[in-house]
Coordinates of C-alpha atoms and ligand atoms in Angstrom, one line a residue:
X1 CA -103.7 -112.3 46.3
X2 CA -106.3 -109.8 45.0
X3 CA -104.6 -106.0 44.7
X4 CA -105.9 -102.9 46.4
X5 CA -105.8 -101.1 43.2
X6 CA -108.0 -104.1 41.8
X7 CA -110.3 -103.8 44.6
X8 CA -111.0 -100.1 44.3
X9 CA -112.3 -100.9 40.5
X10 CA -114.3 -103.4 42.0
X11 CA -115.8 -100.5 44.7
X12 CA -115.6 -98.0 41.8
X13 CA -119.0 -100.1 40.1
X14 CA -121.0 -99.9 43.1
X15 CA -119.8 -97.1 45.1
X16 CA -118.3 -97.6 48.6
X17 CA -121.3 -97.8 50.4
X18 CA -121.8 -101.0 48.7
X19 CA -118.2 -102.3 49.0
X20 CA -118.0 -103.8 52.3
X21 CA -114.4 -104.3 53.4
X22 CA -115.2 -103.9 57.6
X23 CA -114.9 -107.3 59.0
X24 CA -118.0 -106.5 61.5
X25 CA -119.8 -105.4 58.8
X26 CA -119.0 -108.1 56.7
X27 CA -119.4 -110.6 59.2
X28 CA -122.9 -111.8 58.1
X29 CA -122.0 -112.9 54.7
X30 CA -119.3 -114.9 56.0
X31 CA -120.5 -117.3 58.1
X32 CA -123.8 -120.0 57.1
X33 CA -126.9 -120.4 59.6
X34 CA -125.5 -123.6 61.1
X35 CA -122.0 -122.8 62.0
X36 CA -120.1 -125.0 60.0
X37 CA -118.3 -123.2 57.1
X38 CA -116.9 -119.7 57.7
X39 CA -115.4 -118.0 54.9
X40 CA -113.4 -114.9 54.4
X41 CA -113.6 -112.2 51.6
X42 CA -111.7 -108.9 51.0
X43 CA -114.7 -107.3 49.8
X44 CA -118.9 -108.0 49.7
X45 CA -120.1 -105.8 46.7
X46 CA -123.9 -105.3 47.1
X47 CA -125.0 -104.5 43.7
X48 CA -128.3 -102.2 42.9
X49 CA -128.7 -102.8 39.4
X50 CA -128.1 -105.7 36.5
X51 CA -125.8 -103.4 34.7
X52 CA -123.8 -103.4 38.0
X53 CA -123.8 -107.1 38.2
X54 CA -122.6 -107.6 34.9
X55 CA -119.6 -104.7 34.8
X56 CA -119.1 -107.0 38.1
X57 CA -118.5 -110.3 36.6
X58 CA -116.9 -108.5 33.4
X59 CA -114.3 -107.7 35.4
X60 CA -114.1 -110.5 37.5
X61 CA -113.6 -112.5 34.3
X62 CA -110.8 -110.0 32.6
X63 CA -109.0 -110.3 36.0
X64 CA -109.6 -114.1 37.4
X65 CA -111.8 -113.0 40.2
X66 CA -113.8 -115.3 42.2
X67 CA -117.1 -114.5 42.7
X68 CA -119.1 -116.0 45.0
X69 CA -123.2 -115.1 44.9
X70 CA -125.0 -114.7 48.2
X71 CA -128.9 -114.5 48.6
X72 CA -130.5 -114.3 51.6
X73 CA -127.6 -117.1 53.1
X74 CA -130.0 -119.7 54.7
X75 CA -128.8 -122.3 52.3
X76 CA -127.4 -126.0 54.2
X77 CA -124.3 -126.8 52.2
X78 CA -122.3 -123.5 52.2
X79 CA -122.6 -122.8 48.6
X80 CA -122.8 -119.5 49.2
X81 CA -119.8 -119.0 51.4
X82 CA -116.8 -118.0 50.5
X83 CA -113.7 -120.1 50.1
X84 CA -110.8 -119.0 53.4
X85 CA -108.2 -116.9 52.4
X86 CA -108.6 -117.4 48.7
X87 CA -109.9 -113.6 47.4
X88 CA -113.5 -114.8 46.8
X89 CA -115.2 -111.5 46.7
X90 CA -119.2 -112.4 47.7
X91 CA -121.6 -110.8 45.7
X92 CA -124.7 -110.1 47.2
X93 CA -128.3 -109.8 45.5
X94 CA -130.2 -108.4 48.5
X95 CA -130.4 -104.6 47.0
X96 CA -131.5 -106.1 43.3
X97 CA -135.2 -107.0 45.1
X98 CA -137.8 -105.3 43.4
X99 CA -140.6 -106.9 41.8
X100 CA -140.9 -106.0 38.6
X101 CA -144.3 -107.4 37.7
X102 CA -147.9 -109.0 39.1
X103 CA -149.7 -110.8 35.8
X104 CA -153.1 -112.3 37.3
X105 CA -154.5 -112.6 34.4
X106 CA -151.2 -114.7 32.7
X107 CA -150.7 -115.9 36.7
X108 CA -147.2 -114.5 36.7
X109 CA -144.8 -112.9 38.6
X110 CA -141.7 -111.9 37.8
X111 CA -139.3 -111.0 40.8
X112 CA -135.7 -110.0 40.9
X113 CA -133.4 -112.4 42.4
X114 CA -132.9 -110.7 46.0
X115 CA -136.4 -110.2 46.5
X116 CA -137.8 -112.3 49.9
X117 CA -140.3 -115.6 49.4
X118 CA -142.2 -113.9 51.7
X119 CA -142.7 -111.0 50.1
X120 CA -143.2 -112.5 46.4
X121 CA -145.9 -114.9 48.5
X122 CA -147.6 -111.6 50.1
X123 CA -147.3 -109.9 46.1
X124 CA -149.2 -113.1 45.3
X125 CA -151.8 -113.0 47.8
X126 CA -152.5 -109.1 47.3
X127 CA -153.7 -110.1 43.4
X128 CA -155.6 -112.9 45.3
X129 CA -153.0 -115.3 43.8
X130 CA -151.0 -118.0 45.5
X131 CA -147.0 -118.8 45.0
X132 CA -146.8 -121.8 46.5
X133 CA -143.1 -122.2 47.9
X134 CA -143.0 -122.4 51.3
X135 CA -139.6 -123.4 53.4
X136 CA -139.0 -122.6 56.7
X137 CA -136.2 -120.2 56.0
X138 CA -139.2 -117.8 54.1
X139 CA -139.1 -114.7 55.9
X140 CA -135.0 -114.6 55.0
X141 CA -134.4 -116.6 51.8
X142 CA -134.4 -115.1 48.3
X143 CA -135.5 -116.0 44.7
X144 CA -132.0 -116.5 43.2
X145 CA -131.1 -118.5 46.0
X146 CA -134.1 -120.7 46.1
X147 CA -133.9 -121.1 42.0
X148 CA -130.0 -121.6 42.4
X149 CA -130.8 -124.7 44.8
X150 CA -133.9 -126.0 42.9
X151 CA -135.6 -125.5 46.7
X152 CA -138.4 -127.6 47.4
X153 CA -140.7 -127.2 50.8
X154 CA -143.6 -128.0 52.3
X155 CA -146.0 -128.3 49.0
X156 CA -144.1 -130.1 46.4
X157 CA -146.6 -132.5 46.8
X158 CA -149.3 -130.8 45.0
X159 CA -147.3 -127.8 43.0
X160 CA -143.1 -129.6 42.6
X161 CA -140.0 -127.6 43.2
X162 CA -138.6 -124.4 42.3
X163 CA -138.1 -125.8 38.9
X164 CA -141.7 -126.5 38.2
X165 CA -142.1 -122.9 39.3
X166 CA -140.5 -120.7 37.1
X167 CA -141.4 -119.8 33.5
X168 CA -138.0 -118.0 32.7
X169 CA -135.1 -116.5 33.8
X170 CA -132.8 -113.3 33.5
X171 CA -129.0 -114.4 34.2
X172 CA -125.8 -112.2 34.2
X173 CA -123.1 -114.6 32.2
X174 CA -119.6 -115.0 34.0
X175 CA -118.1 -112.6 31.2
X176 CA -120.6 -110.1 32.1
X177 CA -122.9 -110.7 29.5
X178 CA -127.0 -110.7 29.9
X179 CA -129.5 -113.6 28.7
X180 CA -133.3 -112.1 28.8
X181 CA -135.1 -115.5 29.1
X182 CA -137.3 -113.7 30.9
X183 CA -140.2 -115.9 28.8
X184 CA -143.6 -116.5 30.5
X185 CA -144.8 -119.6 27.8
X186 CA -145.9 -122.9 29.2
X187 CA -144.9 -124.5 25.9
X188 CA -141.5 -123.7 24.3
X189 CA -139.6 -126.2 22.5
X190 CA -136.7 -124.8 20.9
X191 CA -133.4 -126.0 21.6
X192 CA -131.7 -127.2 24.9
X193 CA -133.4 -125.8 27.8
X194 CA -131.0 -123.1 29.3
X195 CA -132.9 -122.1 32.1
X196 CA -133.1 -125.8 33.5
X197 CA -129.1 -125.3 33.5
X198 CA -129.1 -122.3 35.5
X199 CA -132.0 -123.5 37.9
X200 CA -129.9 -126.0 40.8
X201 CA -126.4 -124.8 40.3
X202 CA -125.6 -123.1 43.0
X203 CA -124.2 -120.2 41.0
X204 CA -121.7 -122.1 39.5
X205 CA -122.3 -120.7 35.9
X206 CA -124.0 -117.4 35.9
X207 CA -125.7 -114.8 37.7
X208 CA -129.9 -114.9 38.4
X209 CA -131.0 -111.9 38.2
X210 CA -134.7 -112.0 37.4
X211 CA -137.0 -115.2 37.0
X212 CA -140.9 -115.3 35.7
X213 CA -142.5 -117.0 38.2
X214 CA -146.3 -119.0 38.2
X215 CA -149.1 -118.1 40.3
X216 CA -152.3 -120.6 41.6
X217 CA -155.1 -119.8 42.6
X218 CA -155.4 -119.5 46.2
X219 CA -157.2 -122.9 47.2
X220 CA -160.9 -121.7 48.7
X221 CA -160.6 -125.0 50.9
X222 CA -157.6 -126.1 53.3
X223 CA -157.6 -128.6 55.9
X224 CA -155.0 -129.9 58.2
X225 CA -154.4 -132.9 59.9
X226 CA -152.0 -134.0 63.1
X227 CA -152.2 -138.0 63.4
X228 CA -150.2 -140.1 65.9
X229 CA -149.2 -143.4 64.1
X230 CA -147.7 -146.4 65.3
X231 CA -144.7 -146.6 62.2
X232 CA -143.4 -145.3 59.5
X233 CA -144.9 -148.3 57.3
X234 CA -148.3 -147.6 58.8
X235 CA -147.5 -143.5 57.7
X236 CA -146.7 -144.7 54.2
X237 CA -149.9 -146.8 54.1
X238 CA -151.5 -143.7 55.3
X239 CA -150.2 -141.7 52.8
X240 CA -151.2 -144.2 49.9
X241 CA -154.7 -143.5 50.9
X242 CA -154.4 -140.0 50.8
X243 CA -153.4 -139.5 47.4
X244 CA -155.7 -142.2 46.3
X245 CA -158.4 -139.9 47.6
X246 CA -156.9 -136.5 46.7
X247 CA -154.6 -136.6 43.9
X248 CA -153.2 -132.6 43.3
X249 CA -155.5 -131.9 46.7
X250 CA -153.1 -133.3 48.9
X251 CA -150.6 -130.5 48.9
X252 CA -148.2 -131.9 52.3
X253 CA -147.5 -135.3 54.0
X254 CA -145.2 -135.1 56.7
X255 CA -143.7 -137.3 59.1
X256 CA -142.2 -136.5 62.2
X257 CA -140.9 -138.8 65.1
X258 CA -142.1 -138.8 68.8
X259 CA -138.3 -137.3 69.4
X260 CA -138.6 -134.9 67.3
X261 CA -141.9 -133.5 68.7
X262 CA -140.5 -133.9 72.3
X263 CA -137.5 -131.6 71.1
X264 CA -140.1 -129.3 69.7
X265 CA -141.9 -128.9 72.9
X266 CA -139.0 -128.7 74.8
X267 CA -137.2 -126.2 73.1
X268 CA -139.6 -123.9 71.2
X269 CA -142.1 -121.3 72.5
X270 CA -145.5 -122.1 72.0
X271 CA -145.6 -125.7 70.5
X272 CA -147.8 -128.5 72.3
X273 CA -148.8 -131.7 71.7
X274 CA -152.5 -131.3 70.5
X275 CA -153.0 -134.8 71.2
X276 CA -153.6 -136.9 74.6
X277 CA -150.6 -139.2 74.8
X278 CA -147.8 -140.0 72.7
X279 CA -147.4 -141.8 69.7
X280 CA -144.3 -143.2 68.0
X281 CA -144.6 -141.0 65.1
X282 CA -146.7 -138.3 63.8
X283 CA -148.1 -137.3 60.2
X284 CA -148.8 -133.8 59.5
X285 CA -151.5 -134.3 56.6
X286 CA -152.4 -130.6 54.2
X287 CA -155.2 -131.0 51.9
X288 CA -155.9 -127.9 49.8
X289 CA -159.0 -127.2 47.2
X290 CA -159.8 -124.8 44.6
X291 CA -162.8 -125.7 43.9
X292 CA -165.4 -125.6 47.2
X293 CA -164.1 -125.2 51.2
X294 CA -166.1 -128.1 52.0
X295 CA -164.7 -130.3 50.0
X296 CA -161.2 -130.4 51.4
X297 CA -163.3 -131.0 54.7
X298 CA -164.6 -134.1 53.5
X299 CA -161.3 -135.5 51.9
X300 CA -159.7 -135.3 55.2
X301 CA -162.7 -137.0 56.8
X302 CA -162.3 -139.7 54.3
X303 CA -158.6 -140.0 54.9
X304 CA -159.1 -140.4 58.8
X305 CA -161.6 -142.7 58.8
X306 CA -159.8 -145.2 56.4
X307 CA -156.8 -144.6 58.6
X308 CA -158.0 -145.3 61.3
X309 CA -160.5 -148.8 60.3
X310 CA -157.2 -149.9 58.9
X311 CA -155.4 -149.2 62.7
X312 CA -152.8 -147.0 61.1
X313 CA -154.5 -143.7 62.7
X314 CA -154.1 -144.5 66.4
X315 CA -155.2 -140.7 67.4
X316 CA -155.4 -137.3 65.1
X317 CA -156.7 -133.6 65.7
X318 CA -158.1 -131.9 62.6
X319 CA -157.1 -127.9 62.8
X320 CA -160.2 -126.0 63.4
X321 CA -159.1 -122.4 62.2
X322 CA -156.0 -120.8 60.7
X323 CA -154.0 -120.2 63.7
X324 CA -154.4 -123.6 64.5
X325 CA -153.5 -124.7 61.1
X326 CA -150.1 -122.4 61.3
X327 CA -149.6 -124.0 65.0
X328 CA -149.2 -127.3 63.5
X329 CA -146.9 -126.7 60.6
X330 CA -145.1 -124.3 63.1
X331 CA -144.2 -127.5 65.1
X332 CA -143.2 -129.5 61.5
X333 CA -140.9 -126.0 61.0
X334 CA -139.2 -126.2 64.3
X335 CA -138.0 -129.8 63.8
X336 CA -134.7 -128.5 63.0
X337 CA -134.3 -125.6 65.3
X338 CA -135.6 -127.8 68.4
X339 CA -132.8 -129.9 67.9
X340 CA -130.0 -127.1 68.1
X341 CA -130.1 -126.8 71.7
X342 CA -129.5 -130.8 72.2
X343 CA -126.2 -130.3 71.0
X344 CA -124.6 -131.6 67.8
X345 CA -126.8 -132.7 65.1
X346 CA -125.2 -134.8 62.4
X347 CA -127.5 -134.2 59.0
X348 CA -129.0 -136.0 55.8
X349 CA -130.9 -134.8 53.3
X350 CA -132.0 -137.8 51.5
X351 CA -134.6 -139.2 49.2
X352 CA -135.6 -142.3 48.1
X353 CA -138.4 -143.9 46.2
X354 CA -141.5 -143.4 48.1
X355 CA -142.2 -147.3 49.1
X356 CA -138.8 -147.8 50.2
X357 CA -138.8 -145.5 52.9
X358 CA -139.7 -147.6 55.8
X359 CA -136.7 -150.7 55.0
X360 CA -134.7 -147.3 54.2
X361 CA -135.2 -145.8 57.8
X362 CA -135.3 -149.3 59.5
X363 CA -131.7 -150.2 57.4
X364 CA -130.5 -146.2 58.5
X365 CA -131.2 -147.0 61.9
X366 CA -129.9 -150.3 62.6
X367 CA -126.8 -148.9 61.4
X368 CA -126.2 -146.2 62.7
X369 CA -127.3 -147.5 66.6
X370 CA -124.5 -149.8 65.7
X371 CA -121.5 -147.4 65.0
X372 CA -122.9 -145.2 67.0
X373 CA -124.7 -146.2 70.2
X374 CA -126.9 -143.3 72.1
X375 CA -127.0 -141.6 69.0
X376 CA -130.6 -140.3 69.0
X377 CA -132.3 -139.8 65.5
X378 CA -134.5 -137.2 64.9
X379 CA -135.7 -138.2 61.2
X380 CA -138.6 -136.5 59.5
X381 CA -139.8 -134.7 56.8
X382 CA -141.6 -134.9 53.1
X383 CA -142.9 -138.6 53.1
X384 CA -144.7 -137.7 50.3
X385 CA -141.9 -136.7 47.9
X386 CA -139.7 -139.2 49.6
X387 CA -137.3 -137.2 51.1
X388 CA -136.4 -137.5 54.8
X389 CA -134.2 -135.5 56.5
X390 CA -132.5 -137.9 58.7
X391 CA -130.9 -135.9 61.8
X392 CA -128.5 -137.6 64.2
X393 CA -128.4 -135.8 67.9
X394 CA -125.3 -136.4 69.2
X395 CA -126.1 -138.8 72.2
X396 CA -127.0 -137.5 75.8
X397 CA -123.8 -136.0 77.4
X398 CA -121.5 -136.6 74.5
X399 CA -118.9 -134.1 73.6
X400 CA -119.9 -131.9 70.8
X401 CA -117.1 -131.2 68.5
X402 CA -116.4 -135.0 69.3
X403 CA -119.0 -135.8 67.8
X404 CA -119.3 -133.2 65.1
X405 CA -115.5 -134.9 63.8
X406 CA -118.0 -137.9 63.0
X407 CA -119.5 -136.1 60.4
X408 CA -118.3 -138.1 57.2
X409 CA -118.8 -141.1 58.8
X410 CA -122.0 -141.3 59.4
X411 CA -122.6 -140.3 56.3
X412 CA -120.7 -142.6 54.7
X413 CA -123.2 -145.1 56.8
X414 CA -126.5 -143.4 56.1
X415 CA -125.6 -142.7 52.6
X416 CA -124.5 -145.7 51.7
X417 CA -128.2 -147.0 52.4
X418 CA -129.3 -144.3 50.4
X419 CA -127.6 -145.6 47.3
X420 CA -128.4 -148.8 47.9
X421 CA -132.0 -147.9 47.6
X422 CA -131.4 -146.0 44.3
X423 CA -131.7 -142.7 46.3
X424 CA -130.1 -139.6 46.1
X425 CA -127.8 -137.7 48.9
X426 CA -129.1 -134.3 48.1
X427 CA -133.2 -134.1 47.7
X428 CA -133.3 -130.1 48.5
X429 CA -130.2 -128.4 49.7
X430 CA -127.9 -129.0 46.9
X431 CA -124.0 -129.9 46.9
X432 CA -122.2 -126.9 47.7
X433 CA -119.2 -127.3 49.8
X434 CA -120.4 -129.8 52.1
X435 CA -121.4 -132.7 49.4
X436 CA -118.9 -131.9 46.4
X437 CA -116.1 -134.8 47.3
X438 CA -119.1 -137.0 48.6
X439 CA -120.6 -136.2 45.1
X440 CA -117.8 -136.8 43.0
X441 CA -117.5 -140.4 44.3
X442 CA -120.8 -141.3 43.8
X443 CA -121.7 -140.0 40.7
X444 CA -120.7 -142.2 37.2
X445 CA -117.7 -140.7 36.2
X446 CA -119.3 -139.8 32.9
X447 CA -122.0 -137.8 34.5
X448 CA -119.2 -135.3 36.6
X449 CA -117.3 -135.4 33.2
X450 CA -120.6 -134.1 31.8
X451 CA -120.8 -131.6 34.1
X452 CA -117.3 -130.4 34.0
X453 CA -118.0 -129.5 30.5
X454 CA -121.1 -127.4 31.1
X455 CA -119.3 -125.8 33.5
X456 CA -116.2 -124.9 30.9
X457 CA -118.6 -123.9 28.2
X458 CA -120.6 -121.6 30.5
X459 CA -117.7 -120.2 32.6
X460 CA -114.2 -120.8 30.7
X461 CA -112.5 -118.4 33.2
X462 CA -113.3 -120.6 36.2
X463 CA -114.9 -117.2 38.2
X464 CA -118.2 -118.1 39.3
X465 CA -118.5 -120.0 42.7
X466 CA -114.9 -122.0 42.4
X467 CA -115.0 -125.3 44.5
X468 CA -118.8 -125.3 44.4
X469 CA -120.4 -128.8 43.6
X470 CA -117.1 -129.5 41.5
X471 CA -113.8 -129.4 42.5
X472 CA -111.9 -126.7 40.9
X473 CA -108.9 -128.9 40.6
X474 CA -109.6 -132.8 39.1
Ligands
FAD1 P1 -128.2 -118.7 49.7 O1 -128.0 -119.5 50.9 O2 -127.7 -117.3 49.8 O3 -127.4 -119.4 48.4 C1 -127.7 -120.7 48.1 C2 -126.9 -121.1 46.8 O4 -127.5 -120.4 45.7 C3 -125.4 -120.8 46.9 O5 -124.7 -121.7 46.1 C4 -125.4 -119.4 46.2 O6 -124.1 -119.2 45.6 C5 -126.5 -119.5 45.1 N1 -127.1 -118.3 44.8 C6 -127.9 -117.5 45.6 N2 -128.4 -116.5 44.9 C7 -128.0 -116.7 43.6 C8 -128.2 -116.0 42.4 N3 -129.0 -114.9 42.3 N4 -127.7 -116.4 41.2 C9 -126.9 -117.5 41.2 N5 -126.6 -118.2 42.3 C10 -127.2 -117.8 43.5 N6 -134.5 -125.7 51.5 C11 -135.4 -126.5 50.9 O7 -135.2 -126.8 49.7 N7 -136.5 -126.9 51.5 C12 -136.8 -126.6 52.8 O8 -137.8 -127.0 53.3 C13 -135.9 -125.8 53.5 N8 -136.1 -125.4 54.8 C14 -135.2 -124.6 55.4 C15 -135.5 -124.2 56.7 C16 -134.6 -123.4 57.4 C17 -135.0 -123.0 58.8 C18 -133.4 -123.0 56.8 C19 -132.4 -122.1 57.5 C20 -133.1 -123.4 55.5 C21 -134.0 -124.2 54.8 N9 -133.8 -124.6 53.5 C22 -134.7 -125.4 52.8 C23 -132.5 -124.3 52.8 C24 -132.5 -122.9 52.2 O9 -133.4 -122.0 52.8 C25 -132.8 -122.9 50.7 O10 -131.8 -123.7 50.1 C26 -133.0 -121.6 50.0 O11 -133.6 -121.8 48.8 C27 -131.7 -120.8 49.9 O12 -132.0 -119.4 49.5 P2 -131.0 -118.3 49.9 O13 -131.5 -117.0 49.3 O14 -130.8 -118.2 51.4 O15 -129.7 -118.7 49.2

């Protein structure tokens, strides 16, 4: 497979330290957060520098290397993991984590690729600036990895997705070659876009190594809202009103199931029920304002009180400090966790247009109770951008890996709804490993063609991220 001459030139660019051949020591980098794709690797190089990432994929090109690039490895369809037994070497960005520059006065930031959300939200808020992703996985995930999958989170609402977030990019090319599109200009209309390429695939054609990233102003108001509702029609009705009264001010509207919340009180430290009795679902409702504290107050005011003349707000707690604020998205966070312990948990990532979510869910579930009965669905997430991540716990006393061999079923099921309501299977993780075949099937054949040739002109050599969204063979 891969020579241990060939290796040692590989070790050779970044020193041994950073060469990590020890399988306990590489062990981290092998295996994704859920436990469903374990790679192998002969070596995980841990570059500290551009110019070692590009003598990197220099070499990797001149020698038919796979290379497989790792951020902070939270990501859900094992993009980032490599292939079994097929010399993949990963390439980590976790040294390459500085942050090069705070701009408050052009609101910019620009962070290298490794660097942790957390920490380029902390840079923000230290210039008394916000960056406004927010995921659940922020305290591990890292800049190239969020840019690579186009992440979304919790205020897409108000600010979009990763895409909408960066200004430019600085990307290592698969023959070792390095584009400075590290540009910081709102309007630039010259040519194809080339970061837009680079920004959602996975890796597959180059390298991030830097990105110019916007800053906000942090909002001087911020309310949150916990609502039990009687039905996901009655949420969506709720939400209409809420950006009627809002507009950019309503930064989150969640949904979450009375399942879901059950799971989360069961399971994770610290999470109640704020309100009295239970309710068949739940909207988690974020209003943010830049312009006075009080007027976020009043919005949510406005928003309850329509809710509930209209009887589509049977009960709701308005957060009356931070901690309280936190407690509540802390419960939305832990929807996914909470269901670990319940056994296996069949998973969808969907979105659909915004109106069609309630026949979508109603269609979803009819379906899947019928080729699957117990099954118990835990589905929640971003009503407001239309993306629902619809969760199947396997059913009470079922056998896991039973029911984890149903996998491509019920997908088949759930996705086929999906389509049918001109949705799409993938609304934040990406395709990676987990989605490619699903993705060549469902795609017009021209589009994949399309993207076969972006691929070839980007990465002739077939190096970067091999049997990632495509199919290295056709
Ligand atoms: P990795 O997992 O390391 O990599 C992801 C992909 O990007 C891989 O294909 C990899 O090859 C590629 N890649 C990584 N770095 C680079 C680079 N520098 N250059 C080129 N390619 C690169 N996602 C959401 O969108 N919204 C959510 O709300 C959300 N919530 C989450 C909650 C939890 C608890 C967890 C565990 C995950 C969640 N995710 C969510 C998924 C995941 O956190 C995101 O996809 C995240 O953006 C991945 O970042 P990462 O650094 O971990 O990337």
């Amino acid at each position: 497979m891969i020579s241990p001459a060939l290796l040692d030139r590989f070790a050779a660019l970044v020193g041994d330290a950073n060469a990590i051949t020890d399988p306990q020591d590489q062990a981290r980098y092998l295996i994704e957060s859920r436990g469903l794709y374990r790679g192998t690797s002969p070596m995980v190089l841990r570059p500290g520098s551009v110019a070692e990432v590009s003598a990197i994929l220099r070499l990797a090109s001149e020698t038919g290397t796979a290379i497989v690039p790792q951020g902070g490895n939270t990501g859900h369809v094992a993009g980032q993991i490599p292939r079994e037994g097929m010399g993949d070497l990963v390439l980590s960005l976790e040294r390459l984590n500085r942050i090069r520059e705070v701009d408050p006065v052009g609101n910019v930031l620009v962070a290298e690729a490794g660097a942790v959300l957390a920490e380029v939200q902390k840079a923000a808020e230290d210039v008394d600036r916000l960056f406004p992703l927010s995921l659940g996985s922020e305290g591990s995930c890292r800049i190239g990895g969020n840019l690579s999958t186009n992440a979304g989170g919790t205020a897409v609402l108000a600010y979009g997705n990763m895409r909408n977030l960066c200004l430019g990019l600085e990307v290592v090319l698969p023959t070792g070659e390095v584009w400075n599109g590290l540009r910081r200009l709102k309007k630039d209309n010259t040519g194809y876009d080339l970061r837009d390429l680079f920004i959602g695939a996975e890796g597959t054609l180059g390298v991030i190594t830097a990105a110019v990233l916007k800053l906000f102003p942090r909002p001087l108001g911020h309310e949150v809202a916990f609502a039990g509702v009687p039905s996901v029609a009655a949420a969506l009705d709720l939400y209409a009103i809420a950006a009627g009264l809002c507009g950019p001010a309503l930064t989150g509207f969640e949904i979450m199931p009375r399942l879901g919340v059950e799971f989360t009180q069961k399971h994770i430290a610290g999470v109640r029920d704020p309100l009295s009795s239970p309710h068949a679902w739940y909207a988690l409702i974020d209003v943010s304002t830049s312009d006075a504290a009080e007027t976020a107050g009043r919005m949510m005011e406005r928003i309850l009180e329509q809710g509930i003349a209209g009887g589509l707000v049977e009960d709701a707690v308005l957060a009356a400090s931070e901690a309280q604020r936190k407690a509540l998205w802390h419960m939305r966070e832990s929807m996914s966790p909470a269901q670990k312990p319940e056994g296996g948990s069949i998973k969808h990532d969907v979105s659909v247009p915004v109106a069609s979510i309630p026949a979508f869910m109603a269609e979803a579930d009819a379906a899947v109770a019928a080729a699957m009965p117990g099954a118990r669905i835990c589905a929640f997430g971003h009503l407001g951008d239309g993306n629902i991540h619809y969760n199947i716990s396997q059913p009470v006393g079922a056998e896991k890996e039973a029911f984890l061999d149903r996998w491509r079923e019920m997908n088949a099921i759930v996705h086929g709804i999906v389509i049918a309501h001109n949705g799409s299977i993938s609304a934040e993780h990406g395709i990676g490993q987990l989605k490619r075949d699903e993705l060549a099937e469902i795609r017009e054949p021209i589009e994949i063609d399309l993207m076969r040739r972006i691929k070839a002109a980007f990465d002739p050599a077939g190096i970067m991220n091999p049997d990632k969204v495509l199919s290295a063979r056709r």
